Amino acid sequence: MDKREQLIESTRELLWERGYVGTSPKAIQERSGAGQGSMYHHFQGKSGLALAAIGRNADDLRARAEAEFTGSGTVVERITVYLRRERDALKGCPVGKLTQDPDVMADADLRKPVEEAFGWVTGRLAELLEEGREKGELDASLDPLATAIALVAVLQGGYVLARAAGSPDVFAKAVDGALGLLATKEN
Amino acid sequence: MDKREQLIESTRELLWERGYVGTSPKAIQERSGAGQGSMYHHFQGKSGLALAAIGRNADDLRARAEAEFTGSGTVVERITVYLRRERDALKGCPVGKLTQDPDVMADADLRKPVEEAFGWVTGRLAELLEEGREKGELDASLDPLATAIALVAVLQGGYVLARAAGSPDVFAKAVDGALGLLATKEN
DNA sequence: GTCTATAGATAGATAGAC
DNA sequence: GTCTATCTATCTATAGAC
């Protein structure tokens, strides 16, 4: 792997672990094994490097979810696969975490991939719920978009509560609770 | 208000806006109107000040929720009041946000009030759901603890999605979705 | 109690040699 | 492309005057 690639991957790790504000160019250089010169040759600075790293995180989020949404099984089965996917609950979501970072949200370029990723995933999940309703698999009273947003929120909030408790079990419980509620909407 | 008080309140604001890592002693001093000397006289340092500020945030979270949980109305009505309380969706939760801050989570003293606040709120909400089940207001199939965690997660995740979208409407939609699902469990 | 002065360390970036 | 040297500003804290 070349230096440029190492820099991006090390930045992804550090953004995940420490956020944008908490990550220094020096820390990135040390982890990637690249020097100052390398970093500033390949990227315009900390923000340029972060943009590349965040873009990859966002693309990953989309790719994984899309694979699960288009998998086999009923709508509820596919949603269950998505919600129950193994996640590193105590580390948090590499994309969702960025929403709590003041300097990411203040920079339109850095914020855009985050906004798009969640806009996409909630929209796509809403389509899936709508499909379930049309097929009679889910109750007609279910609001596809609101439910989709609530389900994604359970994941994002599940990370928060799991980190607060210091236990991944809390994340699993949040998902259990959401699926328990969704089950009642099944026909 | 004396300097000590000003320091704590300014720290609460800054922790909310910029997190612990993103808040410098200098910024606290400027906002509070206190100098270096004042700050280090009243507190042991940045972390000591943060401890006082986080403690107040955690106490606030508890006090507000407790007032809503013990209000009048059915269990579902009280939960609805709690979930629909007006919140500054784009600012995020003053307590939940801290779970994403690496230096807060790494310090046992700073982390404790956060852990306790969410442990308390999910536990209390679970009791309320259990009460609803006993009274026949909620379906027997409902898992009180898992549902409680899911509902609090919807709030915490609602903040994340609202900030990602740059719109408080997304927070409201998350709550709508959660209440829509919960409604099906009503007898 | 509060202020100013000071200090070592790090943040984030530039310059220029190789 | 990568490295080292250098730079200004800020971070966090201590010292000591008032």
PDB file of C-alpha atoms in Angstrom, chain A:
ATOM      1  CA  MET A   1       0.000   0.000   0.000  1.00  0.00           C
ATOM      2  CA  ASP A   2       1.430   3.388  -0.944  1.00  0.00           C
ATOM      3  CA  LYS A   3       1.727   6.354   1.382  1.00  0.00           C
ATOM      4  CA  ARG A   4      -1.332   8.095   0.009  1.00  0.00           C
ATOM      5  CA  GLU A   5      -3.440   5.043   0.694  1.00  0.00           C
ATOM      6  CA  GLN A   6      -1.924   4.588   4.156  1.00  0.00           C
ATOM      7  CA  LEU A   7      -2.723   8.195   4.976  1.00  0.00           C
ATOM      8  CA  ILE A   8      -6.387   7.778   4.052  1.00  0.00           C
ATOM      9  CA  GLU A   9      -6.796   4.524   5.966  1.00  0.00           C
ATOM     10  CA  SER A  10      -5.042   5.857   9.057  1.00  0.00           C
ATOM     11  CA  THR A  11      -7.268   8.927   8.949  1.00  0.00           C
ATOM     12  CA  ARG A  12     -10.368   6.736   8.768  1.00  0.00           C
ATOM     13  CA  GLU A  13      -9.237   4.906  11.885  1.00  0.00           C
ATOM     14  CA  LEU A  14      -8.437   8.073  13.778  1.00  0.00           C
ATOM     15  CA  LEU A  15     -11.686   9.796  12.797  1.00  0.00           C
ATOM     16  CA  TRP A  16     -13.518   6.772  14.107  1.00  0.00           C
ATOM     17  CA  GLU A  17     -11.540   6.633  17.346  1.00  0.00           C
ATOM     18  CA  ARG A  18     -11.081  10.305  18.135  1.00  0.00           C
ATOM     19  CA  GLY A  19     -13.221  12.359  15.748  1.00  0.00           C
ATOM     20  CA  TYR A  20     -12.038  15.179  13.512  1.00  0.00           C
ATOM     21  CA  VAL A  21     -11.371  17.734  16.246  1.00  0.00           C
ATOM     22  CA  GLY A  22      -9.475  15.133  18.257  1.00  0.00           C
ATOM     23  CA  THR A  23      -7.239  14.036  15.383  1.00  0.00           C
ATOM     24  CA  SER A  24      -4.000  15.883  14.662  1.00  0.00           C
ATOM     25  CA  PRO A  25      -1.925  15.771  11.479  1.00  0.00           C
ATOM     26  CA  LYS A  26       0.928  14.506  13.620  1.00  0.00           C
ATOM     27  CA  ALA A  27      -1.140  11.548  14.843  1.00  0.00           C
ATOM     28  CA  ILE A  28      -2.084  10.706  11.263  1.00  0.00           C
ATOM     29  CA  GLN A  29       1.535  10.834  10.167  1.00  0.00           C
ATOM     30  CA  GLU A  30       2.672   8.618  12.993  1.00  0.00           C
ATOM     31  CA  ARG A  31       0.028   5.987  12.392  1.00  0.00           C
ATOM     32  CA  SER A  32       0.448   5.933   8.630  1.00  0.00           C
ATOM     33  CA  GLY A  33       4.224   5.981   8.698  1.00  0.00           C
ATOM     34  CA  ALA A  34       4.254   8.986   6.374  1.00  0.00           C
ATOM     35  CA  GLY A  35       6.022  12.255   7.080  1.00  0.00           C
ATOM     36  CA  GLN A  36       4.825  15.841   6.889  1.00  0.00           C
ATOM     37  CA  GLY A  37       6.014  16.151   3.309  1.00  0.00           C
ATOM     38  CA  SER A  38       4.025  13.135   2.125  1.00  0.00           C
ATOM     39  CA  MET A  39       0.841  14.285   3.739  1.00  0.00           C
ATOM     40  CA  TYR A  40       0.968  17.808   2.381  1.00  0.00           C
ATOM     41  CA  HIS A  41       2.072  16.599  -1.019  1.00  0.00           C
ATOM     42  CA  HIS A  42      -0.925  14.292  -1.477  1.00  0.00           C
ATOM     43  CA  PHE A  43      -3.504  16.408   0.324  1.00  0.00           C
ATOM     44  CA  GLN A  44      -4.275  20.034   0.820  1.00  0.00           C
ATOM     45  CA  GLY A  45      -4.215  19.623   4.599  1.00  0.00           C
ATOM     46  CA  LYS A  46      -6.083  17.977   7.429  1.00  0.00           C
ATOM     47  CA  SER A  47      -9.472  18.787   5.929  1.00  0.00           C
ATOM     48  CA  GLY A  48      -8.577  17.463   2.479  1.00  0.00           C
ATOM     49  CA  LEU A  49      -7.423  14.203   3.966  1.00  0.00           C
ATOM     50  CA  ALA A  50     -10.539  13.995   6.116  1.00  0.00           C
ATOM     51  CA  LEU A  51     -12.700  14.517   3.045  1.00  0.00           C
ATOM     52  CA  ALA A  52     -11.168  11.473   1.373  1.00  0.00           C
ATOM     53  CA  ALA A  53     -11.558   9.396   4.548  1.00  0.00           C
ATOM     54  CA  ILE A  54     -15.140  10.467   5.192  1.00  0.00           C
ATOM     55  CA  GLY A  55     -16.068   9.767   1.592  1.00  0.00           C
ATOM     56  CA  ARG A  56     -14.903   6.181   1.967  1.00  0.00           C
ATOM     57  CA  ASN A  57     -16.782   5.741   5.221  1.00  0.00           C
ATOM     58  CA  ALA A  58     -19.951   7.018   3.568  1.00  0.00           C
ATOM     59  CA  ASP A  59     -19.498   4.769   0.540  1.00  0.00           C
ATOM     60  CA  ASP A  60     -18.997   1.779   2.828  1.00  0.00           C
ATOM     61  CA  LEU A  61     -22.162   2.517   4.755  1.00  0.00           C
ATOM     62  CA  ARG A  62     -24.140   2.625   1.536  1.00  0.00           C
ATOM     63  CA  ALA A  63     -22.613  -0.471   0.009  1.00  0.00           C
ATOM     64  CA  ARG A  64     -23.235  -2.657   3.044  1.00  0.00           C
ATOM     65  CA  ALA A  65     -26.796  -1.491   3.525  1.00  0.00           C
ATOM     66  CA  GLU A  66     -27.624  -1.864  -0.151  1.00  0.00           C
ATOM     67  CA  ALA A  67     -26.381  -5.451  -0.139  1.00  0.00           C
ATOM     68  CA  GLU A  68     -28.654  -6.238   2.789  1.00  0.00           C
ATOM     69  CA  PHE A  69     -31.662  -4.357   1.427  1.00  0.00           C
ATOM     70  CA  THR A  70     -31.490  -6.177  -1.902  1.00  0.00           C
ATOM     71  CA  GLY A  71     -30.846  -9.588  -0.385  1.00  0.00           C
ATOM     72  CA  SER A  72     -33.289 -12.466  -0.389  1.00  0.00           C
ATOM     73  CA  GLY A  73     -36.271 -12.936   1.908  1.00  0.00           C
ATOM     74  CA  THR A  74     -39.294 -10.917   2.885  1.00  0.00           C
ATOM     75  CA  VAL A  75     -39.064  -7.203   3.572  1.00  0.00           C
ATOM     76  CA  VAL A  76     -39.026  -7.734   7.329  1.00  0.00           C
ATOM     77  CA  GLU A  77     -36.375 -10.412   6.986  1.00  0.00           C
ATOM     78  CA  ARG A  78     -34.129  -8.091   5.000  1.00  0.00           C
ATOM     79  CA  ILE A  79     -34.636  -5.277   7.489  1.00  0.00           C
ATOM     80  CA  THR A  80     -33.813  -7.709  10.290  1.00  0.00           C
ATOM     81  CA  VAL A  81     -30.577  -8.674   8.579  1.00  0.00           C
ATOM     82  CA  TYR A  82     -29.699  -4.991   8.295  1.00  0.00           C
ATOM     83  CA  LEU A  83     -30.521  -4.196  11.908  1.00  0.00           C
ATOM     84  CA  ARG A  84     -28.845  -7.281  13.321  1.00  0.00           C
ATOM     85  CA  ARG A  85     -25.648  -6.977  11.326  1.00  0.00           C
ATOM     86  CA  GLU A  86     -22.661  -7.371  13.610  1.00  0.00           C
ATOM     87  CA  ARG A  87     -21.412  -3.934  14.549  1.00  0.00           C
ATOM     88  CA  ASP A  88     -18.674  -2.649  16.790  1.00  0.00           C
ATOM     89  CA  ALA A  89     -21.182  -1.111  19.189  1.00  0.00           C
ATOM     90  CA  LEU A  90     -18.623   0.400  21.546  1.00  0.00           C
ATOM     91  CA  LYS A  91     -16.729   2.118  18.748  1.00  0.00           C
ATOM     92  CA  GLY A  92     -19.838   3.736  17.347  1.00  0.00           C
ATOM     93  CA  CYS A  93     -20.804   4.435  13.743  1.00  0.00           C
ATOM     94  CA  PRO A  94     -17.912   5.809  11.664  1.00  0.00           C
ATOM     95  CA  VAL A  95     -20.329   8.086   9.828  1.00  0.00           C
ATOM     96  CA  GLY A  96     -22.864   8.937  12.541  1.00  0.00           C
ATOM     97  CA  LYS A  97     -20.146   9.950  14.949  1.00  0.00           C
ATOM     98  CA  LEU A  98     -19.088  12.726  12.612  1.00  0.00           C
ATOM     99  CA  THR A  99     -22.409  14.493  13.137  1.00  0.00           C
ATOM    100  CA  GLN A 100     -21.282  15.285  16.693  1.00  0.00           C
ATOM    101  CA  ASP A 101     -18.089  16.911  15.501  1.00  0.00           C
ATOM    102  CA  PRO A 102     -18.424  20.715  15.354  1.00  0.00           C
ATOM    103  CA  ASP A 103     -15.723  21.253  12.752  1.00  0.00           C
ATOM    104  CA  VAL A 104     -17.130  18.602  10.412  1.00  0.00           C
ATOM    105  CA  MET A 105     -20.617  20.078  10.568  1.00  0.00           C
ATOM    106  CA  ALA A 106     -19.275  23.587  10.059  1.00  0.00           C
ATOM    107  CA  ASP A 107     -17.508  22.599   6.819  1.00  0.00           C
ATOM    108  CA  ALA A 108     -19.940  22.139   3.935  1.00  0.00           C
ATOM    109  CA  ASP A 109     -17.571  19.841   2.032  1.00  0.00           C
ATOM    110  CA  LEU A 110     -17.029  17.503   4.980  1.00  0.00           C
ATOM    111  CA  ARG A 111     -20.652  17.502   5.928  1.00  0.00           C
ATOM    112  CA  LYS A 112     -22.060  16.676   2.515  1.00  0.00           C
ATOM    113  CA  PRO A 113     -21.098  12.970   2.377  1.00  0.00           C
ATOM    114  CA  VAL A 114     -22.552  12.475   5.849  1.00  0.00           C
ATOM    115  CA  GLU A 115     -25.823  14.113   4.886  1.00  0.00           C
ATOM    116  CA  GLU A 116     -26.031  12.101   1.671  1.00  0.00           C
ATOM    117  CA  ALA A 117     -25.273   8.783   3.334  1.00  0.00           C
ATOM    118  CA  PHE A 118     -28.072   9.091   5.872  1.00  0.00           C
ATOM    119  CA  GLY A 119     -30.459  10.632   3.343  1.00  0.00           C
ATOM    120  CA  TRP A 120     -29.849   7.647   1.141  1.00  0.00           C
ATOM    121  CA  VAL A 121     -30.180   4.955   3.808  1.00  0.00           C
ATOM    122  CA  THR A 122     -33.386   6.342   5.296  1.00  0.00           C
ATOM    123  CA  GLY A 123     -34.889   6.836   1.834  1.00  0.00           C
ATOM    124  CA  ARG A 124     -33.956   3.347   0.724  1.00  0.00           C
ATOM    125  CA  LEU A 125     -35.330   1.806   3.901  1.00  0.00           C
ATOM    126  CA  ALA A 126     -38.563   3.756   3.443  1.00  0.00           C
ATOM    127  CA  GLU A 127     -38.903   2.264  -0.051  1.00  0.00           C
ATOM    128  CA  LEU A 128     -38.450  -1.168   1.414  1.00  0.00           C
ATOM    129  CA  LEU A 129     -41.132  -0.570   4.040  1.00  0.00           C
ATOM    130  CA  GLU A 130     -43.455   0.772   1.352  1.00  0.00           C
ATOM    131  CA  GLU A 131     -42.830  -2.391  -0.659  1.00  0.00           C
ATOM    132  CA  GLY A 132     -43.748  -4.452   2.403  1.00  0.00           C
ATOM    133  CA  ARG A 133     -46.950  -2.511   2.777  1.00  0.00           C
ATOM    134  CA  GLU A 134     -47.899  -2.955  -0.855  1.00  0.00           C
ATOM    135  CA  LYS A 135     -47.332  -6.672  -0.636  1.00  0.00           C
ATOM    136  CA  GLY A 136     -49.566  -6.816   2.414  1.00  0.00           C
ATOM    137  CA  GLU A 137     -46.649  -7.975   4.494  1.00  0.00           C
ATOM    138  CA  LEU A 138     -46.860  -4.886   6.699  1.00  0.00           C
ATOM    139  CA  ASP A 139     -49.878  -3.079   8.086  1.00  0.00           C
ATOM    140  CA  ALA A 140     -51.317  -0.191   6.031  1.00  0.00           C
ATOM    141  CA  SER A 141     -51.157   2.060   9.095  1.00  0.00           C
ATOM    142  CA  LEU A 142     -47.361   2.071   8.994  1.00  0.00           C
ATOM    143  CA  ASP A 143     -45.749   5.341   7.880  1.00  0.00           C
ATOM    144  CA  PRO A 144     -42.803   4.223   5.701  1.00  0.00           C
ATOM    145  CA  LEU A 145     -40.586   7.291   5.993  1.00  0.00           C
ATOM    146  CA  ALA A 146     -41.156   7.963   9.698  1.00  0.00           C
ATOM    147  CA  THR A 147     -40.620   4.284  10.477  1.00  0.00           C
ATOM    148  CA  ALA A 148     -37.454   4.160   8.386  1.00  0.00           C
ATOM    149  CA  ILE A 149     -36.041   7.176  10.196  1.00  0.00           C
ATOM    150  CA  ALA A 150     -36.981   5.679  13.559  1.00  0.00           C
ATOM    151  CA  LEU A 151     -35.247   2.394  12.727  1.00  0.00           C
ATOM    152  CA  VAL A 152     -32.021   4.055  11.616  1.00  0.00           C
ATOM    153  CA  ALA A 153     -32.244   6.260  14.711  1.00  0.00           C
ATOM    154  CA  VAL A 154     -32.435   3.155  16.898  1.00  0.00           C
ATOM    155  CA  LEU A 155     -29.089   2.049  15.468  1.00  0.00           C
ATOM    156  CA  GLN A 156     -27.466   5.445  15.903  1.00  0.00           C
ATOM    157  CA  GLY A 157     -28.919   5.865  19.378  1.00  0.00           C
ATOM    158  CA  GLY A 158     -28.029   2.279  20.198  1.00  0.00           C
ATOM    159  CA  TYR A 159     -24.378   3.204  19.742  1.00  0.00           C
ATOM    160  CA  VAL A 160     -24.807   6.150  22.105  1.00  0.00           C
ATOM    161  CA  LEU A 161     -26.432   4.062  24.830  1.00  0.00           C
ATOM    162  CA  ALA A 162     -23.989   1.197  24.424  1.00  0.00           C
ATOM    163  CA  ARG A 163     -21.037   3.552  24.816  1.00  0.00           C
ATOM    164  CA  ALA A 164     -22.676   5.221  27.805  1.00  0.00           C
ATOM    165  CA  ALA A 165     -23.199   1.844  29.463  1.00  0.00           C
ATOM    166  CA  GLY A 166     -19.857   0.468  28.340  1.00  0.00           C
ATOM    167  CA  SER A 167     -21.648  -2.601  27.030  1.00  0.00           C
ATOM    168  CA  PRO A 168     -22.487  -3.834  23.524  1.00  0.00           C
ATOM    169  CA  ASP A 169     -25.492  -5.674  24.975  1.00  0.00           C
ATOM    170  CA  VAL A 170     -27.341  -2.382  25.196  1.00  0.00           C
ATOM    171  CA  PHE A 171     -27.013  -1.951  21.444  1.00  0.00           C
ATOM    172  CA  ALA A 172     -28.474  -5.418  20.908  1.00  0.00           C
ATOM    173  CA  LYS A 173     -31.345  -4.621  23.275  1.00  0.00           C
ATOM    174  CA  ALA A 174     -32.194  -1.480  21.329  1.00  0.00           C
ATOM    175  CA  VAL A 175     -32.445  -3.530  18.154  1.00  0.00           C
ATOM    176  CA  ASP A 176     -34.519  -6.179  19.954  1.00  0.00           C
ATOM    177  CA  GLY A 177     -36.908  -3.487  21.110  1.00  0.00           C
ATOM    178  CA  ALA A 178     -37.273  -2.033  17.629  1.00  0.00           C
ATOM    179  CA  LEU A 179     -37.888  -5.422  16.028  1.00  0.00           C
ATOM    180  CA  GLY A 180     -40.376  -6.270  18.758  1.00  0.00           C
ATOM    181  CA  LEU A 181     -42.366  -3.172  17.912  1.00  0.00           C
ATOM    182  CA  LEU A 182     -42.104  -3.741  14.184  1.00  0.00           C
ATOM    183  CA  ALA A 183     -43.336  -7.319  14.548  1.00  0.00           C
ATOM    184  CA  THR A 184     -46.753  -6.067  15.622  1.00  0.00           C
ATOM    185  CA  LYS A 185     -47.124  -4.340  12.264  1.00  0.00           C
ATOM    186  CA  GLU A 186     -46.733  -7.632  10.437  1.00  0.00           C
ATOM    187  CA  ASN A 187     -49.844  -9.141   8.936  1.00  0.00           C
TER     188      ASN A 187
END
